[in-house]
Each structure stands twice: as C-alpha cells, then as structure tokens.
XYZ file of C-alpha atoms in Angstrom:
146
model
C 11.113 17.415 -24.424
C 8.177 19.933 -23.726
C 8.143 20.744 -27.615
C 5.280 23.279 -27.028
C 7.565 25.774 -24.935
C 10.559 25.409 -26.506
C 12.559 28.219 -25.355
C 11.638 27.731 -22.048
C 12.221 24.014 -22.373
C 15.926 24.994 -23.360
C 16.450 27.956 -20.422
C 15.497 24.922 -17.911
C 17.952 22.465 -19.494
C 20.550 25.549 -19.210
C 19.780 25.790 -15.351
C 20.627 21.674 -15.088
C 23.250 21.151 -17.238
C 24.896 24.620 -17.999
C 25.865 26.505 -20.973
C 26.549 23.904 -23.496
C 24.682 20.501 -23.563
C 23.772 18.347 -26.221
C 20.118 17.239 -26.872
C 18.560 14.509 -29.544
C 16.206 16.130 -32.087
C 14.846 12.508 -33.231
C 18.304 10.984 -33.931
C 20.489 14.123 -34.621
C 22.410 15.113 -31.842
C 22.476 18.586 -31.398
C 24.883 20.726 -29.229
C 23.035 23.911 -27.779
C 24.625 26.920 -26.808
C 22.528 28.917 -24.563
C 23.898 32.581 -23.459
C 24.716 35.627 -24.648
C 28.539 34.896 -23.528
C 29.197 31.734 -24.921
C 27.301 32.251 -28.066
C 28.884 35.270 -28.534
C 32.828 33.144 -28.193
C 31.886 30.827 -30.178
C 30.500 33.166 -33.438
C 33.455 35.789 -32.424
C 35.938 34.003 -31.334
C 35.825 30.997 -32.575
C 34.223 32.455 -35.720
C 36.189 29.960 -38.552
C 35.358 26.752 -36.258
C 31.415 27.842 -36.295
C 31.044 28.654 -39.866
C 29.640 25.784 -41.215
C 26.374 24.384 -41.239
C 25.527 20.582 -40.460
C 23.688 18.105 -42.107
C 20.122 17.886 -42.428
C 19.034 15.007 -44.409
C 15.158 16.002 -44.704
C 16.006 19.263 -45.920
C 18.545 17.739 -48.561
C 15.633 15.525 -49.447
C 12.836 17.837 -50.043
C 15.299 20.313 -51.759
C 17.231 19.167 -55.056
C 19.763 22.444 -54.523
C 20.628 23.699 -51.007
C 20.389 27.303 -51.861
C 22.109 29.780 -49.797
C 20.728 28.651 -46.208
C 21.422 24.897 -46.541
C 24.487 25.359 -48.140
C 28.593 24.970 -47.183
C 31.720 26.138 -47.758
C 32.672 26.944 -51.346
C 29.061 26.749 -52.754
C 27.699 29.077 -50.088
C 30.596 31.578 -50.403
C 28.985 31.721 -54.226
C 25.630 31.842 -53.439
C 26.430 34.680 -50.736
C 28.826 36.934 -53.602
C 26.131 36.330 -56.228
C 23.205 37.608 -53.047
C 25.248 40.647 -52.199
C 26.116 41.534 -55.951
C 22.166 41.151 -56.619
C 21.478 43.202 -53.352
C 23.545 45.804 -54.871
C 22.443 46.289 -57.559
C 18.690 46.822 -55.674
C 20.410 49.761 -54.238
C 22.394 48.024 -51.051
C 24.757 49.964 -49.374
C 23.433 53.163 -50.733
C 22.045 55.168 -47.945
C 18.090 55.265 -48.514
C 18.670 51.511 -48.236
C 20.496 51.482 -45.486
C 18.326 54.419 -43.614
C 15.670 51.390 -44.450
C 17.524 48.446 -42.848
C 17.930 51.274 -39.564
C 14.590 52.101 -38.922
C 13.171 48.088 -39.099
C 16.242 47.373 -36.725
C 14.412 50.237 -34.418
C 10.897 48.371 -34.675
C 12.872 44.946 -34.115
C 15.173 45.871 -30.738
C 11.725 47.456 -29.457
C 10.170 44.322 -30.104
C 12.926 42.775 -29.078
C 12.816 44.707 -25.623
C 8.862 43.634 -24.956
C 10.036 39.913 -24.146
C 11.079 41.422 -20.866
C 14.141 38.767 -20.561
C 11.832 35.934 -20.839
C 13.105 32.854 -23.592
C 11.384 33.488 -26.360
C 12.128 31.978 -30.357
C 13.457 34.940 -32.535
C 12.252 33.365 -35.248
C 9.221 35.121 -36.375
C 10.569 38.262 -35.205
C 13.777 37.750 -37.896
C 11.671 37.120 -40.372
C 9.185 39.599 -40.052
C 12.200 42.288 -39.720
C 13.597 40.942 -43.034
C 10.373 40.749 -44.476
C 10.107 44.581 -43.974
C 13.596 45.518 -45.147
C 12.647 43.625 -48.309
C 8.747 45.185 -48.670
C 10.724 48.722 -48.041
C 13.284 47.840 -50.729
C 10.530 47.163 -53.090
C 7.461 48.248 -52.277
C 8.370 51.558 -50.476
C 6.570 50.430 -47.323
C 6.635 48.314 -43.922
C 4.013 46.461 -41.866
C 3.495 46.039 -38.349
C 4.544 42.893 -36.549
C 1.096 42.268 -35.624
C-alpha cells in the first residue's frame, strides 16, 4: 500500500475493485467506501446501521476514557448531550455563532474547491475549519489555512 499517497492509493483501488472493498491496515480489516453516492447511502440511508464506531485497540490503550470520538452507543450519546449543552451555553445556536460557523464553511468549500477533483485527505482541512469556528467562538478571530 503506497502509504505516502494515500488518497490516491485508495481512488486506484476504487478503479480495480469498485466502490466498496476491504483493505488490511496491519491486521484490522477495514471496509472502504469510496464515492460521493455510496457514502452518501450508507450515512443517509442506512444512517442507524453506520452509527457506530469500531474497535481500535491502540487508541483504547493509550487512552484510559474514550472521550467523545472513540466512544459508542450509550456513552457517546452522553458525551455528545453534555458537548452540545456546553456548546450552548458558549453561545451555540445563537446567531453571531452561527454567522461564525457560515463564514469558516465559506473559507472551507473554497478550499475545498482548489483540489480541483483530485483525492485529497480532508483531514487537515476539518480540522483547521473547526479550529477556526472554535478561535472565533473564543478569541473573536480566524486564521488562514496556510
């Protein structure tokens, strides 16, 4: 697995085996969606089957609680009330907030637009988008993705 390029690794898998396949991250199988389309059935409409989160046995190593990423079912559904309440309460859902959370999703789908279709790992991008929100929530300001 060409671990350097890994989005492009995964678009060439897509073009040889399709949509779904299943690929071995050291011994954990993992099943890979890849597509707007399908992703999009399976978080949509198949929403209650896709909910969970699997196992990962470093992470619930390193980490004596899962917290709200690593987390499942009844304990995330806590975790998630007690995030939103807290989120609240920082002035969520009021519209200055949510004027906020607006113009970083501008900045993101413009970034978003620059890959020019090519596979690319959202990851950074996320974070630096939530990163924002959060600096604009508290410190009044943004930075650039840059």
């Amino acid at each position: 697995m060409n671990t350097k390029n890994l989005p492009q690794h995964v678009d060439e898998l897509s073009e040889k085996y399709g949509s779904i396949f299943t690929i071995y991250l050291g011994s954990e199988r993992v099943v890979v969606l890849y597509g707007y389309e399908i992703v999009k059935e399976a978080l949509v409409g198949l929403g209650e089957e896709f909910s969970g989160r699997g196992s990962m046995p470093l992470f619930e190593k390193m980490a004596q609680e899962p917290g709200i990423v690593f987390s499942n079912g009844e304990q995330w559904k806590q975790l998630c009330r007690f995030a939103i309440t807290s989120l609240r309460n920082f002035g969520m859902g009021k519209k200055s907030i949510e004027e906020r959370i607006q113009e970083e999703t501008h900045f993101l789908v413009e970034r978003l637009r620059n890959t020019h279709g090519r596979p690319f790992d959202p990851t950074l991008f996320l974070t630096h988008a939530v990163s924002n929100v959060i600096c604009a929530i508290i410190f009044g300001d943004r930075f650039d993705y840059e």
